[in-house]
Amino acid sequence: MKHVLTIYSGQKNTATAACGQCATSCQSACKTSCTVGNQVCVNKG
Amino acid sequence: MTDTGKYHFFRYGGLNILLDVPTGAVHLLDDTAAKVLPAFVQDRDRDSLAELVPAQELPAAQRAWDQLQDLVDRGLFLGPEPVFARRPGGGELKAMCLHVAHDCDLRCRYCFASAGSFGGSRSLMDAETARAAVDFLLSSAAAVYELDFFGGEPLLNLDVVEATAAYARERAAALGKRINLTLTTNAYSLAEDARRRLLDLDLDIVLSHDGREAVHNAMRPTAGGGESYSQVTRNILAMAPLLEERYYVRGTYTAHNLDFVEDIRHWLDLGLKRMSMEPVVAPPWAAMALKEEDLPRLRSQYWQLAELCLQQPFTFFHFIIDWERGQCGARRAAGCGAGVEYVAVAPGGDIYPCHQFVGQRRWRMGTVFVGITEPALREEFLHVGIADKSRCRQCWARYHCGGGCHANAWWANSDLRQPYALGCELLKIRTEAALYVKVRQALNQYSCEGDVHGQA
């Protein structure tokens, strides 16, 4: 019987790691453009 | 809830959710495994189970224990802390917030920019300074840049926005680089002519709006003290459909609208689909300031928002977590990049670590005409990642947060390495809700046999 189910195996994005292509700005004020508040890689390469 | 900094366990909506912090792996536990978990992480002595559970439950508890051990063996639970040797983009400057207007046609009561003036005189950036700022930005070795037109209200200086956007694209192309442009506006002056001019600039746009009419009007009056809701809403509803996925509506909630999910419902009723709602940061004595005693109610709001996200399609910015491609660990570890990869430029050309520090002499880093004259400030910001903050090193949410807002840390604690505690709590609440949404969506999308997302 399965008591533990892995929903997401938590791989890190190694293909584009630290590429610096993502927007980088604040998570607290007016600017909804960052990858701190929004954790999506924008590098399509 | 449990928090050792290595993992985080929480229960909501009948789900027992276990987050492995170093990897970001997410596991669903049944009640037996949830019961076994504390003993497993404390001493890892399987024989102790006999003292913890009734004899008839022992076989199931032992199976759950073994399955938790299997996660450990596969590197999906209680593994080592990752090391990120390189900052994103090598730490090159790549993003700039250009304050083209230190003036505003609204007088928002929570404005960190002192209603647009940033504590100084009201002023507009001239085209020459804006060009110098672009040249300064593009002089770094980055390959992809972000330039955000900000204020105050940037539409008050739309001619300079247009000239600077054209210049930035031309210079970037000449250098073989790419530049993305954004603009943040209160939309009060976003009439038809301004909408057309912005569309021609090919920008991503953040549109500020606070939701319900009474909430919006109370917080976002015009410079003359009038109501702004009708005009702003009319302009946003005319603009948003033209932008397709290139906009966010962005609001601020305060102690006066702790039921902020009603403001998000209002946006949905208006037909808006992409949104963000942020907690106000205000001095603790301000009536609008959020307080620790508000946290239970705010937690309830984020759970309501999570359920709303599962019921109807819309994008809530802070619930987006990339499980398809995985987190960029280097970005999470480095945080927002203020003062290093990101700077803000005031109308006169002074450079600051970010838009929240603009106008504060202590944080002036240089000017766009001569460059960085205070390299020690950049050095200071190089060392405020999550590994540099004792509180973050112990926090389960560190790879979903990135260490919090430096400006908030400074204002709350006069220390860049001491995060703003209330902000931390809200971030953790929001992250739990985001993870819950992801888990629910995964369960809805896939069968529950084996791993349902990613390769284990």
Short mmCIF file of C-alpha atoms in Angstrom, two decimals:
data_model
loop_
_atom_site.label_atom_id
_atom_site.label_comp_id
_atom_site.label_asym_id
_atom_site.label_seq_id
_atom_site.Cartn_x
_atom_site.Cartn_y
_atom_site.Cartn_z
CA MET A 1 0.00 0.00 0.00
CA LYS A 2 1.27 3.43 -0.92
CA HIS A 3 1.50 5.83 1.99
CA VAL A 4 3.70 8.37 0.23
CA LEU A 5 3.08 9.74 -3.23
CA THR A 6 5.62 11.96 -4.94
CA ILE A 7 3.71 14.71 -6.69
CA TYR A 8 6.75 16.60 -7.90
CA SER A 9 10.30 15.35 -7.89
CA GLY A 10 11.77 18.80 -7.52
CA GLN A 11 14.25 18.89 -10.31
CA LYS A 12 16.22 22.08 -10.56
CA ASN A 13 16.38 23.80 -13.89
CA THR A 14 19.89 22.89 -14.97
CA ALA A 15 19.48 23.57 -18.69
CA THR A 16 19.35 27.32 -18.20
CA ALA A 17 20.63 27.64 -14.64
CA ALA A 18 21.93 31.08 -13.74
CA CYS A 19 21.58 32.25 -17.35
CA GLY A 20 20.43 35.66 -16.14
CA GLN A 21 17.72 36.03 -18.75
CA CYS A 22 14.93 36.42 -16.23
CA ALA A 23 13.62 39.73 -15.06
CA THR A 24 14.93 40.68 -11.68
CA SER A 25 13.17 43.14 -9.48
CA CYS A 26 11.17 43.38 -6.34
CA GLN A 27 8.51 41.17 -4.87
CA SER A 28 6.97 43.68 -2.56
CA ALA A 29 6.02 46.88 -4.27
CA CYS A 30 4.41 47.78 -7.53
CA LYS A 31 6.33 45.73 -9.99
CA THR A 32 4.88 42.43 -10.97
CA SER A 33 7.67 41.32 -13.23
CA CYS A 34 10.14 39.44 -11.15
CA THR A 35 11.22 35.86 -10.84
CA VAL A 36 11.39 36.12 -7.09
CA GLY A 37 7.68 36.52 -6.69
CA ASN A 38 6.98 34.51 -9.83
CA GLN A 39 9.06 31.41 -10.06
CA VAL A 40 9.03 30.74 -13.76
CA CYS A 41 12.02 30.49 -16.02
CA VAL A 42 11.62 32.72 -19.07
CA ASN A 43 14.50 31.26 -21.03
CA LYS A 44 12.98 29.33 -23.89
CA GLY A 45 16.38 28.13 -25.08
CA MET B 1 2.92 22.40 10.87
CA THR B 2 6.55 21.57 11.11
CA ASP B 3 9.55 23.53 10.05
CA THR B 4 13.11 22.38 10.46
CA GLY B 5 14.48 24.27 7.49
CA LYS B 6 15.04 20.95 5.73
CA TYR B 7 11.41 20.19 5.08
CA HIS B 8 7.95 21.58 5.62
CA PHE B 9 4.78 19.69 6.35
CA PHE B 10 1.31 21.20 6.26
CA ARG B 11 -2.22 19.99 5.98
CA TYR B 12 -5.02 21.65 4.07
CA GLY B 13 -8.13 20.53 2.23
CA GLY B 14 -7.70 16.96 3.42
CA LEU B 15 -4.18 16.78 1.96
CA ASN B 16 -0.99 16.15 3.92
CA ILE B 17 1.67 17.96 1.91
CA LEU B 18 5.39 17.48 2.50
CA LEU B 19 7.89 19.82 0.88
CA ASP B 20 11.54 18.83 0.73
CA VAL B 21 13.26 22.19 0.91
CA PRO B 22 16.65 21.56 -0.76
CA THR B 23 15.18 19.87 -3.84
CA GLY B 24 11.73 21.45 -3.88
CA ALA B 25 10.21 17.98 -4.18
CA VAL B 26 6.60 17.72 -3.05
CA HIS B 27 5.11 14.56 -1.59
CA LEU B 28 1.61 13.67 -0.53
CA LEU B 29 1.32 11.63 2.65
CA ASP B 30 -1.59 9.58 3.86
CA ASP B 31 -2.58 9.93 7.50
CA THR B 32 -0.36 7.03 8.53
CA ALA B 33 2.72 8.54 6.96
CA ALA B 34 1.82 11.94 8.40
CA LYS B 35 1.69 10.36 11.84
CA VAL B 36 5.03 8.64 11.36
CA LEU B 37 6.78 11.70 9.95
CA PRO B 38 7.75 13.45 13.24
CA ALA B 39 9.44 10.33 14.59
CA PHE B 40 11.12 9.68 11.27
CA VAL B 41 12.73 13.11 11.09
CA GLN B 42 13.64 13.20 14.77
CA ASP B 43 15.61 10.06 15.37
CA ARG B 44 15.13 7.75 12.42
CA ASP B 45 14.84 4.77 14.71
CA ARG B 46 12.33 2.47 13.08
CA ASP B 47 12.05 0.36 16.25
CA SER B 48 10.61 3.35 18.10
CA LEU B 49 7.41 2.95 16.12
CA ALA B 50 6.25 0.18 18.43
CA GLU B 51 6.06 2.72 21.25
CA LEU B 52 4.30 5.30 19.14
CA VAL B 53 1.44 3.44 17.49
CA PRO B 54 -0.97 0.72 18.60
CA ALA B 55 0.06 -2.81 17.66
CA GLN B 56 -2.63 -3.12 15.00
CA GLU B 57 -1.31 -0.01 13.23
CA LEU B 58 2.32 -1.08 13.39
CA PRO B 59 2.59 -2.82 9.99
CA ALA B 60 1.16 0.20 8.17
CA ALA B 61 3.37 2.56 10.14
CA GLN B 62 6.42 0.47 9.25
CA ARG B 63 5.47 0.53 5.56
CA ALA B 64 5.07 4.30 5.69
CA TRP B 65 8.43 4.57 7.44
CA ASP B 66 10.07 2.51 4.71
CA GLN B 67 8.52 4.66 2.03
CA LEU B 68 9.83 7.80 3.69
CA GLN B 69 13.24 6.12 3.85
CA ASP B 70 12.92 5.35 0.15
CA LEU B 71 12.49 9.08 -0.50
CA VAL B 72 15.68 9.74 1.43
CA ASP B 73 17.52 7.04 -0.52
CA ARG B 74 16.36 8.56 -3.80
CA GLY B 75 17.52 12.04 -2.77
CA LEU B 76 14.00 13.42 -2.51
CA PHE B 77 13.87 14.07 1.22
CA LEU B 78 16.32 15.43 3.81
CA GLY B 79 19.15 15.70 1.31
CA PRO B 80 22.09 18.09 1.36
CA GLU B 81 21.75 21.81 0.82
CA PRO B 82 22.47 22.76 -2.79
CA VAL B 83 25.34 25.07 -3.57
CA PHE B 84 24.97 27.74 -6.24
CA ALA B 85 28.37 29.03 -7.15
CA ARG B 86 27.26 31.51 -9.77
CA ARG B 87 24.88 34.43 -9.59
CA PRO B 88 22.30 34.71 -12.37
CA GLY B 89 24.01 36.17 -15.41
CA GLY B 90 27.28 36.28 -13.50
CA GLY B 91 26.07 39.26 -11.49
CA GLU B 92 26.08 41.63 -14.45
CA LEU B 93 23.73 44.59 -14.35
CA LYS B 94 20.76 43.66 -16.51
CA ALA B 95 17.66 45.38 -15.18
CA MET B 96 16.84 49.00 -14.60
CA CYS B 97 13.89 50.85 -13.17
CA LEU B 98 13.77 54.23 -14.86
CA HIS B 99 11.94 56.86 -12.83
CA VAL B 100 10.86 59.03 -15.71
CA ALA B 101 8.47 61.00 -13.52
CA HIS B 102 8.68 61.91 -9.87
CA ASP B 103 5.20 63.23 -10.05
CA CYS B 104 1.83 61.57 -10.07
CA ASP B 105 -1.78 62.34 -10.83
CA LEU B 106 -2.92 60.18 -7.91
CA ARG B 107 -2.17 60.46 -4.21
CA CYS B 108 -2.32 56.84 -3.11
CA ARG B 109 -2.36 56.71 0.65
CA TYR B 110 0.14 53.86 0.94
CA CYS B 111 2.56 55.12 -1.70
CA PHE B 112 6.17 54.40 -0.70
CA ALA B 113 7.13 57.14 -3.18
CA SER B 114 5.51 59.91 -1.11
CA ALA B 115 2.72 60.25 -3.67
CA GLY B 116 5.19 60.24 -6.52
CA SER B 117 7.79 62.72 -5.37
CA PHE B 118 10.02 60.29 -3.44
CA GLY B 119 10.43 62.88 -0.74
CA GLY B 120 11.90 65.47 -3.09
CA SER B 121 10.53 68.03 -5.48
CA ARG B 122 8.24 66.90 -8.26
CA SER B 123 10.24 66.43 -11.44
CA LEU B 124 10.41 64.69 -14.79
CA MET B 125 13.42 62.95 -16.31
CA ASP B 126 14.72 64.61 -19.47
CA ALA B 127 15.50 62.66 -22.63
CA GLU B 128 19.25 63.14 -22.30
CA THR B 129 19.33 61.61 -18.82
CA ALA B 130 17.15 58.74 -19.98
CA ARG B 131 19.52 58.02 -22.87
CA ALA B 132 22.50 58.14 -20.51
CA ALA B 133 20.70 55.64 -18.28
CA VAL B 134 20.17 53.30 -21.23
CA ASP B 135 23.84 53.62 -22.18
CA PHE B 136 24.85 52.85 -18.61
CA LEU B 137 22.60 49.78 -18.53
CA LEU B 138 23.79 48.43 -21.86
CA SER B 139 27.44 48.93 -20.95
CA SER B 140 27.34 45.79 -18.80
CA ALA B 141 28.22 42.39 -20.21
CA ALA B 142 24.68 41.00 -19.92
CA ALA B 143 22.97 39.63 -23.01
CA VAL B 144 19.33 40.25 -22.13
CA TYR B 145 18.08 43.40 -20.45
CA GLU B 146 14.92 44.63 -18.73
CA LEU B 147 14.03 48.30 -18.69
CA ASP B 148 11.00 49.37 -16.68
CA PHE B 149 9.42 52.78 -17.06
CA PHE B 150 8.28 53.77 -13.62
CA GLY B 151 7.41 56.77 -11.49
CA GLY B 152 5.56 58.40 -9.97
CA GLU B 153 3.41 58.06 -13.01
CA PRO B 154 5.35 57.48 -16.25
CA LEU B 155 2.45 58.58 -18.46
CA LEU B 156 3.14 62.12 -17.23
CA ASN B 157 6.34 61.91 -19.27
CA LEU B 158 5.18 59.83 -22.20
CA ASP B 159 7.27 61.69 -24.79
CA VAL B 160 10.44 60.67 -22.96
CA VAL B 161 9.13 57.12 -22.56
CA GLU B 162 8.65 56.89 -26.32
CA ALA B 163 12.01 58.41 -27.19
CA THR B 164 13.82 56.23 -24.65
CA ALA B 165 12.09 53.04 -25.74
CA ALA B 166 13.12 53.67 -29.34
CA TYR B 167 16.67 54.52 -28.32
CA ALA B 168 16.96 51.45 -26.07
CA ARG B 169 15.81 49.10 -28.82
CA GLU B 170 18.11 50.73 -31.37
CA ARG B 171 21.17 50.57 -29.09
CA ALA B 172 20.47 47.01 -27.98
CA ALA B 173 20.10 45.88 -31.59
CA ALA B 174 23.33 47.62 -32.55
CA LEU B 175 25.10 45.80 -29.73
CA GLY B 176 23.55 42.45 -30.63
CA LYS B 177 21.65 42.34 -27.34
CA ARG B 178 18.01 41.92 -26.43
CA ILE B 179 15.98 44.31 -24.30
CA ASN B 180 12.51 43.83 -22.86
CA LEU B 181 10.48 46.89 -21.90
CA THR B 182 7.84 47.22 -19.22
CA LEU B 183 5.82 50.10 -17.83
CA THR B 184 3.96 50.46 -14.56
CA THR B 185 1.01 52.86 -14.61
CA ASN B 186 -1.90 53.88 -12.41
CA ALA B 187 -3.94 54.06 -15.66
CA TYR B 188 -5.60 57.32 -14.67
CA SER B 189 -4.25 59.06 -17.77
CA LEU B 190 -4.45 55.98 -19.98
CA ALA B 191 -6.87 57.54 -22.43
CA GLU B 192 -7.21 56.39 -26.03
CA ASP B 193 -4.24 58.34 -27.34
CA ALA B 194 -1.96 57.07 -24.56
CA ARG B 195 -3.19 53.50 -25.11
CA ARG B 196 -2.35 53.67 -28.79
CA ARG B 197 1.09 55.12 -28.11
CA LEU B 198 1.87 52.44 -25.55
CA LEU B 199 0.72 49.65 -27.83
CA ASP B 200 3.12 50.96 -30.47
CA LEU B 201 5.96 50.58 -27.97
CA ASP B 202 5.45 46.82 -27.56
CA LEU B 203 5.63 46.86 -23.75
CA ASP B 204 4.57 44.59 -20.93
CA ILE B 205 2.36 46.71 -18.70
CA VAL B 206 1.45 46.62 -15.01
CA LEU B 207 -1.86 48.34 -14.35
CA SER B 208 -2.52 49.44 -10.79
CA HIS B 209 -6.02 49.00 -9.41
CA ASP B 210 -7.25 48.04 -5.96
CA GLY B 211 -10.44 46.14 -6.73
CA ARG B 212 -13.84 47.14 -5.41
CA GLU B 213 -14.89 50.71 -6.03
CA ALA B 214 -15.01 51.76 -2.40
CA VAL B 215 -11.66 50.15 -1.64
CA HIS B 216 -10.01 51.70 -4.68
CA ASN B 217 -11.40 55.16 -4.11
CA ALA B 218 -10.45 55.16 -0.44
CA MET B 219 -6.83 54.35 -1.19
CA ARG B 220 -6.19 55.86 -4.62
CA PRO B 221 -7.63 59.40 -4.74
CA THR B 222 -6.67 61.86 -7.44
CA ALA B 223 -4.21 64.67 -6.83
CA GLY B 224 -7.22 66.91 -6.27
CA GLY B 225 -8.76 64.53 -3.75
CA GLY B 226 -11.40 63.13 -6.10
CA GLU B 227 -12.33 59.55 -6.87
CA SER B 228 -10.30 57.69 -9.48
CA TYR B 229 -12.08 54.32 -9.76
CA SER B 230 -14.36 55.03 -12.70
CA GLN B 231 -11.74 56.56 -14.96
CA VAL B 232 -9.02 54.06 -14.05
CA THR B 233 -11.33 51.08 -14.45
CA ARG B 234 -12.62 52.30 -17.80
CA ASN B 235 -9.06 52.75 -19.07
CA ILE B 236 -7.87 49.37 -17.82
CA LEU B 237 -10.81 47.55 -19.34
CA ALA B 238 -10.08 49.22 -22.66
CA MET B 239 -6.36 48.40 -22.51
CA ALA B 240 -6.11 44.91 -21.02
CA PRO B 241 -7.76 43.01 -23.90
CA LEU B 242 -5.38 44.67 -26.35
CA LEU B 243 -2.40 43.42 -24.37
CA GLU B 244 -3.50 39.77 -24.38
CA GLU B 245 -1.05 38.12 -21.94
CA ARG B 246 1.23 41.12 -21.64
CA TYR B 247 -0.36 42.74 -18.62
CA TYR B 248 -0.97 42.29 -14.94
CA VAL B 249 -3.49 44.14 -12.88
CA ARG B 250 -1.76 44.84 -9.64
CA GLY B 251 -3.38 45.83 -6.35
CA THR B 252 -2.42 46.52 -2.78
CA TYR B 253 -4.39 45.29 0.19
CA THR B 254 -4.25 46.93 3.59
CA ALA B 255 -5.79 46.52 7.02
CA HIS B 256 -8.86 48.23 5.55
CA ASN B 257 -9.58 45.35 3.14
CA LEU B 258 -8.44 42.19 4.86
CA ASP B 259 -11.12 40.49 2.75
CA PHE B 260 -9.02 41.20 -0.34
CA VAL B 261 -10.26 38.10 -2.16
CA GLU B 262 -13.44 40.10 -2.73
CA ASP B 263 -11.32 42.59 -4.67
CA ILE B 264 -9.91 39.76 -6.77
CA ARG B 265 -13.46 38.53 -7.39
CA HIS B 266 -14.30 42.05 -8.50
CA TRP B 267 -11.49 41.94 -11.05
CA LEU B 268 -12.76 38.60 -12.30
CA ASP B 269 -16.25 40.07 -12.59
CA LEU B 270 -14.75 42.83 -14.71
CA GLY B 271 -13.24 40.20 -17.01
CA LEU B 272 -9.61 40.62 -15.97
CA LYS B 273 -7.53 37.45 -16.02
CA ARG B 274 -3.99 38.26 -14.96
CA MET B 275 -3.50 39.73 -11.55
CA SER B 276 -1.40 40.28 -8.49
CA MET B 277 -2.44 41.53 -5.07
CA GLU B 278 0.29 42.63 -2.69
CA PRO B 279 0.30 43.29 1.05
CA VAL B 280 0.89 46.90 1.98
CA VAL B 281 4.10 47.81 3.74
CA ALA B 282 3.36 50.71 6.07
CA PRO B 283 4.73 52.04 9.36
CA PRO B 284 3.33 50.01 12.27
CA TRP B 285 1.49 53.03 13.67
CA ALA B 286 -0.46 53.58 10.44
CA ALA B 287 -4.10 52.52 10.52
CA MET B 288 -3.68 50.72 7.21
CA ALA B 289 -0.67 48.66 8.39
CA LEU B 290 -1.03 44.91 8.54
CA LYS B 291 -0.44 43.43 11.97
CA GLU B 292 0.46 40.05 13.35
CA GLU B 293 -3.07 39.58 14.63
CA ASP B 294 -4.32 39.89 11.04
CA LEU B 295 -2.41 36.79 9.96
CA PRO B 296 -5.14 34.19 10.68
CA ARG B 297 -7.63 36.15 8.62
CA LEU B 298 -5.12 36.67 5.84
CA ARG B 299 -4.30 32.97 5.87
CA SER B 300 -7.97 32.25 5.40
CA GLN B 301 -8.03 34.67 2.47
CA TYR B 302 -5.14 32.96 0.71
CA TRP B 303 -6.86 29.59 1.11
CA GLN B 304 -10.00 31.09 -0.38
CA LEU B 305 -7.93 32.43 -3.22
CA ALA B 306 -6.39 29.00 -3.77
CA GLU B 307 -9.84 27.42 -4.06
CA LEU B 308 -10.91 30.21 -6.41
CA CYS B 309 -7.91 29.50 -8.64
CA LEU B 310 -8.97 25.87 -8.83
CA GLN B 311 -12.54 26.79 -9.74
CA GLN B 312 -11.95 29.17 -12.62
CA PRO B 313 -9.12 30.00 -14.99
CA PHE B 314 -7.11 33.08 -14.14
CA THR B 315 -3.51 33.83 -13.32
CA PHE B 316 -2.54 34.93 -9.84
CA PHE B 317 1.07 35.99 -10.12
CA HIS B 318 2.28 34.61 -6.82
CA PHE B 319 0.75 31.19 -7.29
CA ILE B 320 2.87 30.52 -10.37
CA ILE B 321 5.53 27.94 -9.63
CA ASP B 322 7.40 26.30 -12.47
CA TRP B 323 7.20 22.55 -12.14
CA GLU B 324 7.68 21.96 -15.83
CA ARG B 325 11.22 23.22 -16.08
CA GLY B 326 12.16 23.37 -12.42
CA GLN B 327 13.29 26.21 -10.26
CA CYS B 328 16.40 28.16 -11.09
CA GLY B 329 18.29 27.63 -7.86
CA ALA B 330 20.77 30.38 -8.56
CA ARG B 331 17.96 32.92 -8.90
CA ARG B 332 16.30 31.75 -5.71
CA ALA B 333 19.56 31.88 -3.78
CA ALA B 334 20.53 35.33 -5.04
CA GLY B 335 17.13 36.92 -4.43
CA CYS B 336 15.84 40.02 -6.15
CA GLY B 337 19.19 41.24 -7.44
CA ALA B 338 18.81 44.82 -6.16
CA GLY B 339 22.04 46.78 -6.22
CA VAL B 340 23.76 44.16 -8.35
CA GLU B 341 21.77 42.95 -11.34
CA TYR B 342 19.11 45.58 -10.83
CA VAL B 343 19.20 49.32 -10.13
CA ALA B 344 16.80 52.25 -10.18
CA VAL B 345 17.53 55.65 -11.68
CA ALA B 346 15.99 58.88 -10.37
CA PRO B 347 14.93 61.71 -12.73
CA GLY B 348 18.23 63.54 -12.22
CA GLY B 349 20.26 60.45 -13.07
CA ASP B 350 21.20 59.24 -9.59
CA ILE B 351 21.49 55.47 -9.27
CA TYR B 352 19.97 53.54 -6.34
CA PRO B 353 19.88 49.81 -5.52
CA CYS B 354 16.17 49.61 -6.30
CA HIS B 355 13.11 51.78 -6.71
CA GLN B 356 12.28 51.56 -3.01
CA PHE B 357 15.58 53.17 -2.01
CA VAL B 358 15.31 56.05 -4.47
CA GLY B 359 15.78 59.47 -2.92
CA GLN B 360 17.61 58.21 0.17
CA ARG B 361 21.09 59.61 0.17
CA ARG B 362 22.49 56.71 2.19
CA TRP B 363 21.78 54.44 -0.77
CA ARG B 364 22.93 56.58 -3.68
CA MET B 365 25.34 54.44 -5.71
CA GLY B 366 26.42 56.92 -8.40
CA THR B 367 24.97 58.57 -11.47
CA VAL B 368 24.30 57.42 -15.00
CA PHE B 369 26.74 60.06 -16.23
CA VAL B 370 29.78 58.88 -14.28
CA GLY B 371 28.77 55.35 -13.27
CA ILE B 372 29.00 53.67 -9.87
CA THR B 373 30.90 55.83 -7.41
CA GLU B 374 30.03 53.83 -4.30
CA PRO B 375 31.18 50.28 -5.11
CA ALA B 376 30.89 49.34 -1.44
CA LEU B 377 27.13 49.53 -1.78
CA ARG B 378 27.14 47.02 -4.62
CA GLU B 379 29.39 44.84 -2.50
CA GLU B 380 26.92 45.10 0.37
CA PHE B 381 24.09 43.90 -1.85
CA LEU B 382 26.20 41.07 -3.21
CA HIS B 383 26.07 39.51 0.24
CA VAL B 384 22.42 39.55 1.14
CA GLY B 385 21.35 36.29 -0.46
CA ILE B 386 19.58 33.61 1.50
CA ALA B 387 22.87 32.02 2.57
CA ASP B 388 23.85 35.32 4.20
CA LYS B 389 20.74 35.59 6.37
CA SER B 390 20.55 33.39 9.44
CA ARG B 391 16.78 33.56 9.52
CA CYS B 392 16.52 32.52 5.86
CA ARG B 393 18.94 29.64 6.27
CA GLN B 394 16.48 28.10 8.72
CA CYS B 395 13.33 28.94 6.81
CA TRP B 396 11.53 26.28 4.78
CA ALA B 397 10.32 28.84 2.24
CA ARG B 398 13.77 30.16 1.29
CA TYR B 399 13.80 28.64 -2.21
CA HIS B 400 10.32 29.95 -2.91
CA CYS B 401 11.02 33.39 -1.52
CA GLY B 402 14.59 34.33 -2.29
CA GLY B 403 15.15 36.12 0.98
CA GLY B 404 12.54 38.84 1.00
CA CYS B 405 12.64 42.51 0.14
CA HIS B 406 15.86 44.29 1.11
CA ALA B 407 14.11 47.64 1.43
CA ASN B 408 11.51 46.18 3.78
CA ALA B 409 14.30 44.61 5.83
CA TRP B 410 16.05 47.94 6.09
CA TRP B 411 12.96 49.86 7.10
CA ALA B 412 11.82 47.27 9.59
CA ASN B 413 15.17 46.38 11.13
CA SER B 414 17.82 48.79 9.78
CA ASP B 415 19.63 45.67 8.61
CA LEU B 416 19.57 44.21 5.10
CA ARG B 417 20.15 40.75 6.57
CA GLN B 418 17.19 40.82 8.94
CA PRO B 419 14.06 40.19 6.89
CA TYR B 420 10.78 41.95 7.62
CA ALA B 421 9.09 39.39 9.85
CA LEU B 422 5.48 40.03 8.91
CA GLY B 423 6.41 39.88 5.25
CA CYS B 424 8.05 36.50 5.90
CA GLU B 425 4.88 35.14 7.48
CA LEU B 426 2.74 36.34 4.59
CA LEU B 427 5.16 34.85 2.09
CA LYS B 428 4.99 31.48 3.85
CA ILE B 429 1.20 31.56 3.91
CA ARG B 430 1.13 32.44 0.22
CA THR B 431 3.63 29.72 -0.64
CA GLU B 432 1.59 27.06 1.14
CA ALA B 433 -1.46 28.14 -0.83
CA ALA B 434 0.53 28.09 -4.08
CA LEU B 435 1.83 24.60 -3.37
CA TYR B 436 -1.67 23.42 -2.52
CA VAL B 437 -2.95 24.71 -5.86
CA LYS B 438 -0.14 22.92 -7.68
CA VAL B 439 -0.80 19.67 -5.84
CA ARG B 440 -4.54 19.84 -6.51
CA GLN B 441 -3.94 20.59 -10.18
CA ALA B 442 -1.49 17.70 -10.45
CA LEU B 443 -3.95 15.32 -8.80
CA ASN B 444 -6.70 16.47 -11.13
CA GLN B 445 -4.53 16.12 -14.18
CA TYR B 446 -2.89 12.80 -13.62
CA SER B 447 -3.73 9.45 -12.16
CA CYS B 448 -2.54 8.90 -8.64
CA GLU B 449 -0.39 5.93 -9.51
CA GLY B 450 3.29 6.50 -8.84
CA ASP B 451 4.95 9.84 -9.39
CA VAL B 452 2.57 12.24 -11.01
CA HIS B 453 4.94 14.98 -12.02
CA GLY B 454 8.56 14.92 -13.06
CA GLN B 455 11.04 12.09 -12.90
CA ALA B 456 11.66 10.60 -9.51
#
